[in-house]
Tab-separated table of C-alpha atoms in Angstrom:
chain	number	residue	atom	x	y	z
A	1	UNK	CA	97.674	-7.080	41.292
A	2	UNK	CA	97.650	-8.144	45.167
A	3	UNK	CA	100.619	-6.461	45.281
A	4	UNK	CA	99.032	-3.485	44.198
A	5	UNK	CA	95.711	-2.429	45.130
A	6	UNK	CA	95.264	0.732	43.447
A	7	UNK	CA	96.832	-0.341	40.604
A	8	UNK	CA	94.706	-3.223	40.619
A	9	UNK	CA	91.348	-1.236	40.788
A	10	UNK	CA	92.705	1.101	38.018
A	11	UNK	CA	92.919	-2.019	35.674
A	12	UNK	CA	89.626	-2.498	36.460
A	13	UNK	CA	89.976	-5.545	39.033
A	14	UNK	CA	87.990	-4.736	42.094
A	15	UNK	CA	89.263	-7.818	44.218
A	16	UNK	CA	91.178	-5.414	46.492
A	17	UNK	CA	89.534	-2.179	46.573
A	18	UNK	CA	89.093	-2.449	50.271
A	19	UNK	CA	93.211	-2.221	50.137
A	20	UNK	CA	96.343	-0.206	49.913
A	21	UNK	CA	99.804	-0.988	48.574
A	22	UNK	CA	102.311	-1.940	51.431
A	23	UNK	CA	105.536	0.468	50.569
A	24	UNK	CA	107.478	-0.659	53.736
A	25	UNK	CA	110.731	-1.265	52.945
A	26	UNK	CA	110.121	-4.867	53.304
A	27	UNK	CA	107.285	-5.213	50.905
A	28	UNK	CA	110.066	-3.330	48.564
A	29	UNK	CA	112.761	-5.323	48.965
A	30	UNK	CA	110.339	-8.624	48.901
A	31	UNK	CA	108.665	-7.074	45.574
A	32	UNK	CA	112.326	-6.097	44.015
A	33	UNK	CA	113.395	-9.635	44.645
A	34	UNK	CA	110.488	-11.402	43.045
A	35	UNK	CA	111.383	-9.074	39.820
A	36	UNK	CA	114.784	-9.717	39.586
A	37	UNK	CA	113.914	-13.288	39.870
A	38	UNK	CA	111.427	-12.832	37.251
A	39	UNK	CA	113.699	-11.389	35.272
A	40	UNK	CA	116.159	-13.878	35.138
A	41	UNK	CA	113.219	-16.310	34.009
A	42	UNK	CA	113.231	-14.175	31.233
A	43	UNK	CA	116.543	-13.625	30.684
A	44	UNK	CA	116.687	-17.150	30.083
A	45	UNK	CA	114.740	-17.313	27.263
A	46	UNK	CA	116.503	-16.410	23.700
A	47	UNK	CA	114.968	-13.738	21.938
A	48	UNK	CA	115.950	-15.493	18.538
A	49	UNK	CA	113.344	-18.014	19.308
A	50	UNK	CA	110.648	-15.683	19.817
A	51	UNK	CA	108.561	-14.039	16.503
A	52	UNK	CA	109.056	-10.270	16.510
A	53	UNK	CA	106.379	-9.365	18.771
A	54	UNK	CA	107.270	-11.313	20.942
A	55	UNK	CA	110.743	-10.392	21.097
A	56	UNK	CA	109.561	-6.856	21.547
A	57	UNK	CA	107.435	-7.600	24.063
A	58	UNK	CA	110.258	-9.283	25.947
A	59	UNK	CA	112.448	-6.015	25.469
A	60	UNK	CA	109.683	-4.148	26.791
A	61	UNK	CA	109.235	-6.538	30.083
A	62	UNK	CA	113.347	-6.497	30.362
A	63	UNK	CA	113.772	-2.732	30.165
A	64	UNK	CA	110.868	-2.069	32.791
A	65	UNK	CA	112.141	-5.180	35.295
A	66	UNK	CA	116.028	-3.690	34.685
A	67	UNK	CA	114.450	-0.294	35.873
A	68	UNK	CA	112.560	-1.670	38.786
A	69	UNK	CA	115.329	-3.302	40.245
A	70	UNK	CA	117.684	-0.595	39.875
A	71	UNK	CA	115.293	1.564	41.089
A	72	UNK	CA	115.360	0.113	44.282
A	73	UNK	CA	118.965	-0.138	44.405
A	74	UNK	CA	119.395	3.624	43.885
A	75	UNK	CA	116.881	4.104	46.943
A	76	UNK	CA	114.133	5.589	44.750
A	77	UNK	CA	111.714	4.783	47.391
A	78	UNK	CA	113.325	7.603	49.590
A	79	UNK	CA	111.436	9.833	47.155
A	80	UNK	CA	107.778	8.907	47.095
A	81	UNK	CA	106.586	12.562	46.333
A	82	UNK	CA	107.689	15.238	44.265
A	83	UNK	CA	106.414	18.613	42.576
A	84	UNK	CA	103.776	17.159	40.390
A	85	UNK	CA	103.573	13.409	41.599
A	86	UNK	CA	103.445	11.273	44.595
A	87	UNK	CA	101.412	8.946	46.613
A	88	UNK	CA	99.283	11.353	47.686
A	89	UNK	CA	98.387	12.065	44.559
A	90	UNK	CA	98.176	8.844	43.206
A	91	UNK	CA	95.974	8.099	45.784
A	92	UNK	CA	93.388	10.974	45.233
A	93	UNK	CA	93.282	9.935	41.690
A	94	UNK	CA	92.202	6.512	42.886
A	95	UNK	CA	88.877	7.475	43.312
A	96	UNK	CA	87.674	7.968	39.688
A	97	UNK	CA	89.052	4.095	39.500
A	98	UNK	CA	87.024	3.022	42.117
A	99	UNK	CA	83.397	1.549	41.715
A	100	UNK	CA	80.419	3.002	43.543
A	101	UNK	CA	77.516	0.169	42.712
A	102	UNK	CA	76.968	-1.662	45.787
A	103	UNK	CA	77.331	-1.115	49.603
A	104	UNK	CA	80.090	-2.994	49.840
A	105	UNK	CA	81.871	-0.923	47.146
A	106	UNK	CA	81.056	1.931	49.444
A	107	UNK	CA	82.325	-0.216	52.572
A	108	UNK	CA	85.799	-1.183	50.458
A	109	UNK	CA	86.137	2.534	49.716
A	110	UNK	CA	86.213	3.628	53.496
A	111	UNK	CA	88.612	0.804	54.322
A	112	UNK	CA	91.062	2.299	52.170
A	113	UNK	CA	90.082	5.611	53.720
A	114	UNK	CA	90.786	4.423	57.202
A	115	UNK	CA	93.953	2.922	56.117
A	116	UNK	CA	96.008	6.122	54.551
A	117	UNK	CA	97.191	7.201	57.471
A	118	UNK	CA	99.510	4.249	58.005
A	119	UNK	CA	99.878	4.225	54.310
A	120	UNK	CA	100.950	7.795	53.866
A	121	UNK	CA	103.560	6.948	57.310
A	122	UNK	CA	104.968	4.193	55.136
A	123	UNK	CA	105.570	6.700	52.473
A	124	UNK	CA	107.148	9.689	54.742
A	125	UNK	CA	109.760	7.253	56.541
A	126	UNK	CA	111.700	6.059	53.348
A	127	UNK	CA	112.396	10.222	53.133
A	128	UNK	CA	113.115	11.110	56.358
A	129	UNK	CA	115.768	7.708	57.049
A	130	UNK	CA	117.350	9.096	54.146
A	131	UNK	CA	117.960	12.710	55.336
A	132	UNK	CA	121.189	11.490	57.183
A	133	UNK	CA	122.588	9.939	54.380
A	134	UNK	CA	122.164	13.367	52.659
A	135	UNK	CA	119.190	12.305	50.444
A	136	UNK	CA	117.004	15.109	49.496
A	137	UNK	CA	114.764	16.038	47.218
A	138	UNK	CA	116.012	18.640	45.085
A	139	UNK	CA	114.299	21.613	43.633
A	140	UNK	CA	115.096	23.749	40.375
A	141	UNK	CA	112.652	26.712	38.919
A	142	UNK	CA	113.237	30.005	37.542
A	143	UNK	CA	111.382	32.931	39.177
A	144	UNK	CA	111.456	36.420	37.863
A	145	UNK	CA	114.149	37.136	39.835
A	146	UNK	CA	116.616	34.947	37.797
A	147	UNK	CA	117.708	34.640	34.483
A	148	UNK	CA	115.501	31.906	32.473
A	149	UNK	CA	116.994	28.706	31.718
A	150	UNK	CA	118.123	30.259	27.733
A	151	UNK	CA	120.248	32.515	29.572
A	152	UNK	CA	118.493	35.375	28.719
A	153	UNK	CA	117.446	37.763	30.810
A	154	UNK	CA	113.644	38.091	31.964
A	155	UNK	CA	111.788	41.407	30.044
A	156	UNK	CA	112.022	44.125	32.548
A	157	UNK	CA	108.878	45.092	34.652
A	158	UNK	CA	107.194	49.054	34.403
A	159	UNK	CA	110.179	49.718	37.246
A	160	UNK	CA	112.905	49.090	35.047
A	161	UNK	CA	114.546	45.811	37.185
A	162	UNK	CA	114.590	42.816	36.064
């Protein structure tokens, strides 16, 4: 949960709601190494000595550690944002997590405040050191002007074109 802040206060632990999650590329790599060291922890343990539960719970944990670690292999990080989702967002959402009892709640709030400017640079740099490696975030919608995805066309409009 150190490791993630807003995550953290979304869970409900308040410990670090004066923080934000370090997305450096550093903090990545750190965090993806920790995982895949995790994961071979479990990895060691046989899932025929485990009671069903158990052993569904592992190939829950295994699937989502696989995923994180690949993740970072395939550069996901160089796309923090897209059409409906992003750290921006994420962040916004943050503040129906957040508590609003004491002073200091207040206090941890504007810490966080303070710090998304730096956060929100360590967000925009995976994208841009990726743009000359051809990494871009791609974009796919129909307008009226095109036929729908069915392959039909769109109705017409009262002017007859499509």
């Amino acid at each position: 949960l150190r490791e993630d802040p807003l995550f953290a206060s979304g869970t409900g632990d308040h410990r670090y709601d004066d923080r934000l999650t370090s997305v450096s590329v550093a903090a990545l790599a750190r965090r993806k190494d920790a995982r895949r060291a995790f994961l071979d922890r479990l990895l060691a343990i046989d899932p025929s000595s485990l009671e069903d539960a158990d052993r569904e719970s592992q190939a829950l944990l295994r699937f989502q550690l696989e995923s994180a670690v690949r993740d970072f292999d395939l550069h996901r990080h160089r796309f923090p944002i897209n059409s409906d989702s992003g750290f921006h967002m994420d962040f916004a959402q943050n503040v129906d997590q957040t508590r609003f009892d004491t002073t200091a709640d207040y206090e941890h709030y504007l810490e966080r405040l303070r710090a998304f400017p730096g956060y929100a640079r360590e967000n925009v740099e995976p994208i841009l050191a990726g743009l000359p490696a051809g990494d871009r975030i791609s974009s796919c919608h129909v307008s009226p002007r095109q036929p729908a995805a069915t392959g039909r066309r769109p109705p017409r409009d009262h002017l007859g074109s499509p």
